[in-house]
Amino acid sequence: MTVTQSILTILAVVAATMLTRFLPFLVFPEGKNPPAVITYLGTVLPYAVIGLLVVYCLKDAVFTAWHGLPELIAIVFIVILHKWRKNTLLSIAGGTILYMVLVQNFFA
Amino acid sequence: MKRKALKAAFPYTLPICIGFLFLGISYGFLMQSKGFSWIYPFCTSLFIFAGSMEFVTAELLVSAFNPIHAFLLALMVNARHLFYGISMLSKYRHTGLKKLYLIFGMCDESFSINCTVTPPEGVDRGWFMFFVTLLNHFYWVAGATLGGLLGYVIHFDTTGIEFVMTALFVVMFLDQWDKARDHRPALVGVGCSLLCLLVFGSSSFIVPAMALIVLSFLLGQSKLEQEAKP
């Protein structure tokens, strides 16, 4: 990719990101209330989207030779660590380091 | 007024500061490992300011040039902002010009603070939310740029560092799970996504998964709302 193409790609991402942030405020300007169904989606979707993003992160791992085994081990580790210490950064750092050790040494 | 708001906002952003520096540095390292100079993580963190999408952008920048695909993917990955926006319609009201920046900088973390925290007595709500957003933005850009620069000096095998994104979402998922009384929305998200991944494959499952999730909620809405009534 050339530098111009890189800049265009980043601009496309910026434009789409800003669209998702500004659209609700453009559609429902101050003083106008959104319909009940939109408000309802606003309460349940944040939960579902995080689930979607977890699956998105694992999308390629499932179809590799190990079928996501190192990812699964690291995620189980994160769950146990997080239930135990309730420390967000420790869980993220611990899981990432374990995963790096796994893929660099045992699942290479 | 501004100083008071900054003082009130700062403590709430401290955990985010540590998290963003850590994740930002990882992101800078990742970009460096893909051969990009520190200018790239600086610009993407400043202008995109949507963590997960920046990791995805790193992937896009080393793939074939396709800005339309990049645009659509960013729409999908960031679609959750639509719902953050809907939740913040009333809170961001009457904040003047600051509103533009509040919306521009509405990342997951700024949203979660501004959505849940009531500023202390005597602190202007608009400026409080402004500084929450600004501080988080600053931490993220600082971390990403620092990571990009450190990449020149420190060399190690970065294979697997991209898992930091998965770990982040898993932890967010666990935190939400603990907070929620009803686990069905989270399960709908995972279930629909897995189903669509198996049916449509890894490169094209996001759009059908989003559609299926919204459809499931629309169909289940009356049932869930009836149960929610005491």
CSV table of C-alpha atoms in Angstrom, one decimal:
chain,number,residue,atom,x,y,z
A,1,MET,CA,0.0,0.0,0.0
A,2,THR,CA,1.4,3.5,-0.9
A,3,VAL,CA,1.3,6.3,1.6
A,4,THR,CA,-1.6,7.9,-0.2
A,5,GLN,CA,-3.5,4.7,0.0
A,6,SER,CA,-2.7,4.3,3.7
A,7,ILE,CA,-4.0,7.9,4.3
A,8,LEU,CA,-7.2,7.2,2.4
A,9,THR,CA,-7.8,4.0,4.3
A,10,ILE,CA,-7.3,5.8,7.6
A,11,LEU,CA,-9.6,8.6,6.4
A,12,ALA,CA,-12.3,6.0,5.5
A,13,VAL,CA,-12.1,4.5,9.0
A,14,VAL,CA,-12.2,8.0,10.6
A,15,ALA,CA,-15.3,8.9,8.5
A,16,ALA,CA,-17.2,5.7,9.4
A,17,THR,CA,-16.3,6.1,13.1
A,18,MET,CA,-17.5,9.7,13.2
A,19,LEU,CA,-20.7,8.7,11.4
A,20,THR,CA,-21.5,6.1,14.2
A,21,ARG,CA,-20.8,8.7,16.9
A,22,PHE,CA,-22.6,11.7,15.4
A,23,LEU,CA,-25.6,10.1,13.7
A,24,PRO,CA,-27.8,9.7,16.8
A,25,PHE,CA,-27.3,13.4,17.6
A,26,LEU,CA,-28.2,14.4,14.1
A,27,VAL,CA,-31.3,12.2,13.8
A,28,PHE,CA,-32.5,13.2,17.3
A,29,PRO,CA,-31.5,16.8,17.9
A,30,GLU,CA,-32.0,18.5,21.3
A,31,GLY,CA,-35.6,18.4,22.3
A,32,LYS,CA,-36.6,15.4,20.2
A,33,ASN,CA,-37.0,12.1,21.9
A,34,PRO,CA,-36.1,8.8,20.1
A,35,PRO,CA,-38.8,6.1,19.8
A,36,ALA,CA,-39.1,3.5,22.6
A,37,VAL,CA,-37.7,0.7,20.4
A,38,ILE,CA,-34.4,2.7,19.9
A,39,THR,CA,-34.1,3.4,23.6
A,40,TYR,CA,-34.7,-0.3,24.3
A,41,LEU,CA,-32.0,-1.4,21.8
A,42,GLY,CA,-29.7,1.2,23.5
A,43,THR,CA,-30.0,-0.7,26.8
A,44,VAL,CA,-29.5,-4.3,25.5
A,45,LEU,CA,-27.1,-3.9,22.6
A,46,PRO,CA,-24.0,-2.8,24.5
A,47,TYR,CA,-24.0,-6.3,26.2
A,48,ALA,CA,-24.4,-8.1,22.9
A,49,VAL,CA,-21.8,-6.1,21.0
A,50,ILE,CA,-19.0,-7.0,23.4
A,51,GLY,CA,-19.9,-10.7,22.8
A,52,LEU,CA,-19.8,-10.0,19.1
A,53,LEU,CA,-16.3,-8.4,19.5
A,54,VAL,CA,-15.0,-11.4,21.4
A,55,VAL,CA,-16.1,-13.7,18.6
A,56,TYR,CA,-14.7,-11.2,16.1
A,57,CYS,CA,-11.3,-11.5,17.7
A,58,LEU,CA,-11.4,-15.3,17.5
A,59,LYS,CA,-12.8,-15.5,14.0
A,60,ASP,CA,-9.6,-16.7,12.4
A,61,ALA,CA,-8.3,-18.8,15.3
A,62,VAL,CA,-11.2,-21.2,14.9
A,63,PHE,CA,-10.2,-22.2,11.4
A,64,THR,CA,-6.4,-22.7,12.1
A,65,ALA,CA,-4.6,-26.0,12.7
A,66,TRP,CA,-5.1,-25.8,16.5
A,67,HIS,CA,-8.8,-24.7,16.2
A,68,GLY,CA,-8.3,-22.0,18.7
A,69,LEU,CA,-6.8,-24.1,21.5
A,70,PRO,CA,-4.1,-21.6,22.6
A,71,GLU,CA,-6.8,-18.8,22.6
A,72,LEU,CA,-9.1,-21.0,24.6
A,73,ILE,CA,-6.4,-21.8,27.2
A,74,ALA,CA,-5.6,-18.0,27.5
A,75,ILE,CA,-9.3,-17.1,27.8
A,76,VAL,CA,-9.9,-19.7,30.6
A,77,PHE,CA,-6.8,-18.3,32.3
A,78,ILE,CA,-8.2,-14.7,32.1
A,79,VAL,CA,-11.6,-15.8,33.4
A,80,ILE,CA,-10.0,-17.5,36.5
A,81,LEU,CA,-7.6,-14.6,37.1
A,82,HIS,CA,-10.3,-12.1,36.7
A,83,LYS,CA,-12.7,-13.9,39.1
A,84,TRP,CA,-9.9,-14.2,41.6
A,85,ARG,CA,-8.2,-10.8,41.6
A,86,LYS,CA,-10.9,-8.6,39.8
A,87,ASN,CA,-8.0,-6.5,38.4
A,88,THR,CA,-8.6,-5.5,34.8
A,89,LEU,CA,-5.0,-4.7,33.9
A,90,LEU,CA,-3.6,-7.8,35.6
A,91,SER,CA,-6.1,-10.0,33.7
A,92,ILE,CA,-5.3,-8.4,30.3
A,93,ALA,CA,-1.6,-8.5,30.9
A,94,GLY,CA,-1.6,-12.0,32.3
A,95,GLY,CA,-3.7,-13.4,29.5
A,96,THR,CA,-1.7,-11.7,26.7
A,97,ILE,CA,1.7,-12.8,28.2
A,98,LEU,CA,0.4,-16.4,28.6
A,99,TYR,CA,-0.9,-16.4,25.0
A,100,MET,CA,2.4,-15.0,23.7
A,101,VAL,CA,4.4,-17.7,25.5
A,102,LEU,CA,2.0,-20.4,24.2
A,103,VAL,CA,2.1,-19.3,20.5
A,104,GLN,CA,5.9,-18.6,20.5
A,105,ASN,CA,6.9,-21.9,22.2
A,106,PHE,CA,4.2,-24.6,22.2
A,107,PHE,CA,1.9,-23.8,19.2
A,108,ALA,CA,4.5,-22.5,16.8
B,1,MET,CA,-15.0,26.4,36.9
B,2,LYS,CA,-12.8,24.6,34.5
B,3,ARG,CA,-10.1,23.8,37.1
B,4,LYS,CA,-12.7,22.5,39.5
B,5,ALA,CA,-14.2,20.2,36.8
B,6,LEU,CA,-10.7,19.0,35.8
B,7,LYS,CA,-9.9,18.1,39.5
B,8,ALA,CA,-13.2,16.3,39.8
B,9,ALA,CA,-12.8,14.4,36.6
B,10,PHE,CA,-9.1,13.3,37.0
B,11,PRO,CA,-9.6,10.5,39.7
B,12,TYR,CA,-12.3,8.8,37.6
B,13,THR,CA,-9.9,8.6,34.7
B,14,LEU,CA,-6.9,7.2,36.6
B,15,PRO,CA,-7.7,3.5,36.0
B,16,ILE,CA,-8.3,4.4,32.4
B,17,CYS,CA,-4.9,6.1,32.3
B,18,ILE,CA,-3.1,3.0,33.3
B,19,GLY,CA,-5.2,0.9,31.0
B,20,PHE,CA,-4.8,3.2,28.0
B,21,LEU,CA,-1.1,3.6,28.5
B,22,PHE,CA,-0.7,-0.2,28.6
B,23,LEU,CA,-3.0,-0.9,25.6
B,24,GLY,CA,-1.7,2.2,23.7
B,25,ILE,CA,1.9,1.1,24.1
B,26,SER,CA,0.9,-2.4,22.9
B,27,TYR,CA,-0.8,-0.9,19.9
B,28,GLY,CA,2.2,1.3,19.1
B,29,PHE,CA,4.4,-1.8,19.4
B,30,LEU,CA,2.1,-3.8,17.1
B,31,MET,CA,2.2,-1.0,14.5
B,32,GLN,CA,6.0,-0.8,14.7
B,33,SER,CA,6.2,-4.6,14.3
B,34,LYS,CA,4.2,-4.3,11.1
B,35,GLY,CA,6.7,-1.7,9.8
B,36,PHE,CA,4.9,1.6,10.5
B,37,SER,CA,6.7,4.7,11.9
B,38,TRP,CA,5.4,6.3,15.1
B,39,ILE,CA,3.5,8.9,13.0
B,40,TYR,CA,0.9,6.2,12.1
B,41,PRO,CA,-0.1,5.2,15.7
B,42,PHE,CA,0.0,8.9,16.6
B,43,CYS,CA,-2.4,9.9,13.8
B,44,THR,CA,-4.8,6.9,14.1
B,45,SER,CA,-5.1,7.2,17.9
B,46,LEU,CA,-5.7,11.0,17.6
B,47,PHE,CA,-8.2,10.9,14.8
B,48,ILE,CA,-9.9,7.5,14.9
B,49,PHE,CA,-9.8,7.3,18.7
B,50,ALA,CA,-11.6,3.9,18.8
B,51,GLY,CA,-9.2,1.4,20.2
B,52,SER,CA,-10.6,-1.8,18.7
B,53,MET,CA,-10.9,-0.3,15.3
B,54,GLU,CA,-7.4,0.9,15.4
B,55,PHE,CA,-6.1,-2.6,15.9
B,56,VAL,CA,-8.3,-3.7,13.0
B,57,THR,CA,-6.9,-0.7,10.9
B,58,ALA,CA,-3.4,-2.1,11.5
B,59,GLU,CA,-4.6,-5.2,9.8
B,60,LEU,CA,-6.3,-3.2,7.0
B,61,LEU,CA,-3.1,-1.2,6.3
B,62,VAL,CA,-1.1,-4.3,5.5
B,63,SER,CA,-3.9,-5.8,3.3
B,64,ALA,CA,-4.9,-4.9,-0.3
B,65,PHE,CA,-6.2,-1.3,-0.7
B,66,ASN,CA,-9.9,-1.2,-0.3
B,67,PRO,CA,-11.3,1.9,1.4
B,68,ILE,CA,-14.9,0.9,0.9
B,69,HIS,CA,-14.3,-2.3,2.8
B,70,ALA,CA,-12.5,-0.3,5.5
B,71,PHE,CA,-15.4,2.1,5.7
B,72,LEU,CA,-18.0,-0.7,6.1
B,73,LEU,CA,-15.9,-2.7,8.5
B,74,ALA,CA,-15.4,0.4,10.7
B,75,LEU,CA,-19.2,1.1,10.6
B,76,MET,CA,-19.8,-2.5,11.8
B,77,VAL,CA,-17.1,-2.6,14.5
B,78,ASN,CA,-18.2,0.9,15.8
B,79,ALA,CA,-21.9,0.4,15.4
B,80,ARG,CA,-22.1,0.2,19.2
B,81,HIS,CA,-21.4,4.0,19.3
B,82,LEU,CA,-24.9,4.5,17.8
B,83,PHE,CA,-26.3,3.1,21.0
B,84,TYR,CA,-23.9,5.0,23.2
B,85,GLY,CA,-25.1,8.1,21.4
B,86,ILE,CA,-28.7,7.2,21.9
B,87,SER,CA,-28.0,6.7,25.6
B,88,MET,CA,-26.2,10.1,25.9
B,89,LEU,CA,-28.7,12.2,23.9
B,90,SER,CA,-30.1,13.8,27.1
B,91,LYS,CA,-26.8,14.0,29.1
B,92,TYR,CA,-24.9,15.8,26.3
B,93,ARG,CA,-27.8,18.4,26.0
B,94,HIS,CA,-27.0,22.0,26.7
B,95,THR,CA,-23.2,21.6,26.7
B,96,GLY,CA,-22.7,24.2,24.0
B,97,LEU,CA,-19.8,23.8,21.6
B,98,LYS,CA,-18.2,21.2,23.9
B,99,LYS,CA,-20.8,18.8,22.7
B,100,LEU,CA,-19.0,18.4,19.3
B,101,TYR,CA,-15.8,17.2,21.1
B,102,LEU,CA,-17.8,15.1,23.6
B,103,ILE,CA,-19.4,13.2,20.6
B,104,PHE,CA,-16.1,13.0,18.7
B,105,GLY,CA,-14.3,11.5,21.7
B,106,MET,CA,-17.0,9.2,22.8
B,107,CYS,CA,-15.0,6.0,23.2
B,108,ASP,CA,-16.2,3.0,25.3
B,109,GLU,CA,-14.4,4.2,28.4
B,110,SER,CA,-15.4,7.9,28.3
B,111,PHE,CA,-18.9,6.8,27.6
B,112,SER,CA,-19.0,4.5,30.6
B,113,ILE,CA,-17.8,7.2,33.0
B,114,ASN,CA,-20.0,10.0,31.6
B,115,CYS,CA,-22.9,7.7,31.5
B,116,THR,CA,-22.7,6.5,35.1
B,117,VAL,CA,-20.9,9.1,37.1
B,118,THR,CA,-22.7,12.2,38.5
B,119,PRO,CA,-20.2,15.0,39.1
B,120,PRO,CA,-19.9,16.3,42.6
B,121,GLU,CA,-22.0,19.2,43.9
B,122,GLY,CA,-20.9,22.6,42.4
B,123,VAL,CA,-19.0,21.1,39.4
B,124,ASP,CA,-20.2,22.0,36.0
B,125,ARG,CA,-21.5,18.8,34.3
B,126,GLY,CA,-20.5,19.8,30.8
B,127,TRP,CA,-16.9,20.6,31.7
B,128,PHE,CA,-16.7,17.5,33.9
B,129,MET,CA,-17.6,15.3,30.9
B,130,PHE,CA,-15.3,17.4,28.7
B,131,PHE,CA,-12.3,16.7,30.9
B,132,VAL,CA,-13.1,13.0,31.3
B,133,THR,CA,-13.1,12.7,27.5
B,134,LEU,CA,-10.0,14.9,27.0
B,135,LEU,CA,-7.9,13.1,29.6
B,136,ASN,CA,-8.8,9.7,28.2
B,137,HIS,CA,-8.0,10.9,24.7
B,138,PHE,CA,-4.7,12.2,25.9
B,139,TYR,CA,-3.7,9.0,27.6
B,140,TRP,CA,-4.5,7.0,24.5
B,141,VAL,CA,-2.5,9.1,22.1
B,142,ALA,CA,0.4,9.3,24.5
B,143,GLY,CA,0.4,5.5,25.0
B,144,ALA,CA,0.2,4.7,21.2
B,145,THR,CA,2.9,7.3,20.3
B,146,LEU,CA,5.2,6.1,23.1
B,147,GLY,CA,4.7,2.5,22.0
B,148,GLY,CA,5.6,3.4,18.4
B,149,LEU,CA,8.7,5.2,19.6
B,150,LEU,CA,9.8,2.4,22.0
B,151,GLY,CA,9.5,0.0,19.2
B,152,TYR,CA,12.7,1.6,17.7
B,153,VAL,CA,14.7,0.9,20.9
B,154,ILE,CA,13.3,-2.3,22.4
B,155,HIS,CA,13.2,-5.4,20.3
B,156,PHE,CA,11.5,-8.6,21.3
B,157,ASP,CA,9.4,-11.3,19.6
B,158,THR,CA,5.9,-9.6,19.4
B,159,THR,CA,4.2,-12.8,18.0
B,160,GLY,CA,0.8,-13.0,19.8
B,161,ILE,CA,0.7,-9.4,21.0
B,162,GLU,CA,-2.5,-8.9,19.1
B,163,PHE,CA,-4.2,-11.1,21.7
B,164,VAL,CA,-4.3,-8.0,23.9
B,165,MET,CA,-7.4,-7.0,22.1
B,166,THR,CA,-9.1,-10.3,22.7
B,167,ALA,CA,-8.1,-10.1,26.4
B,168,LEU,CA,-9.6,-6.6,26.7
B,169,PHE,CA,-12.9,-7.7,25.3
B,170,VAL,CA,-13.0,-10.9,27.4
B,171,VAL,CA,-12.5,-8.8,30.5
B,172,MET,CA,-15.1,-6.2,29.4
B,173,PHE,CA,-17.5,-9.2,28.8
B,174,LEU,CA,-16.8,-10.6,32.3
B,175,ASP,CA,-17.4,-7.2,34.0
B,176,GLN,CA,-20.6,-6.6,32.1
B,177,TRP,CA,-21.7,-10.2,33.0
B,178,ASP,CA,-21.2,-9.4,36.7
B,179,LYS,CA,-23.1,-6.2,36.5
B,180,ALA,CA,-26.1,-7.5,34.5
B,181,ARG,CA,-29.1,-9.1,36.2
B,182,ASP,CA,-30.2,-10.5,32.9
B,183,HIS,CA,-27.6,-12.5,31.0
B,184,ARG,CA,-29.6,-13.1,27.9
B,185,PRO,CA,-28.4,-9.9,26.0
B,186,ALA,CA,-24.8,-11.1,26.4
B,187,LEU,CA,-25.7,-14.7,25.4
B,188,VAL,CA,-27.6,-13.4,22.4
B,189,GLY,CA,-24.5,-11.5,21.3
B,190,VAL,CA,-22.2,-14.5,21.6
B,191,GLY,CA,-24.7,-17.0,20.2
B,192,CYS,CA,-25.7,-15.1,17.1
B,193,SER,CA,-22.1,-14.2,16.3
B,194,LEU,CA,-20.9,-17.9,16.7
B,195,LEU,CA,-23.7,-19.1,14.5
B,196,CYS,CA,-23.0,-16.6,11.8
B,197,LEU,CA,-19.3,-17.3,12.0
B,198,LEU,CA,-19.9,-21.0,11.3
B,199,VAL,CA,-22.5,-20.3,8.5
B,200,PHE,CA,-20.9,-17.3,6.7
B,201,GLY,CA,-17.2,-17.8,7.5
B,202,SER,CA,-14.7,-15.4,9.1
B,203,SER,CA,-14.6,-12.7,6.4
B,204,SER,CA,-18.3,-11.9,6.1
B,205,PHE,CA,-20.0,-12.9,9.3
B,206,ILE,CA,-20.2,-9.4,11.0
B,207,VAL,CA,-23.0,-7.9,9.0
B,208,PRO,CA,-25.3,-11.0,9.3
B,209,ALA,CA,-24.4,-11.3,13.0
B,210,MET,CA,-25.3,-7.6,13.7
B,211,ALA,CA,-28.6,-8.1,11.8
B,212,LEU,CA,-29.4,-11.3,13.7
B,213,ILE,CA,-28.7,-9.7,17.0
B,214,VAL,CA,-31.0,-6.7,16.4
B,215,LEU,CA,-33.7,-9.0,15.0
B,216,SER,CA,-33.5,-11.3,18.1
B,217,PHE,CA,-33.9,-8.3,20.4
B,218,LEU,CA,-36.8,-6.9,18.4
B,219,LEU,CA,-38.6,-10.2,18.5
B,220,GLY,CA,-37.8,-10.8,22.2
B,221,GLN,CA,-38.5,-7.2,23.3
B,222,SER,CA,-42.1,-7.6,24.4
B,223,LYS,CA,-41.3,-10.7,26.4
B,224,LEU,CA,-38.3,-9.2,28.1
B,225,GLU,CA,-40.2,-6.0,28.9
B,226,GLN,CA,-43.1,-7.9,30.5
B,227,GLU,CA,-40.7,-9.7,32.7
B,228,ALA,CA,-38.9,-6.5,33.7
B,229,LYS,CA,-42.2,-5.1,35.1
B,230,PRO,CA,-42.5,-5.9,38.8
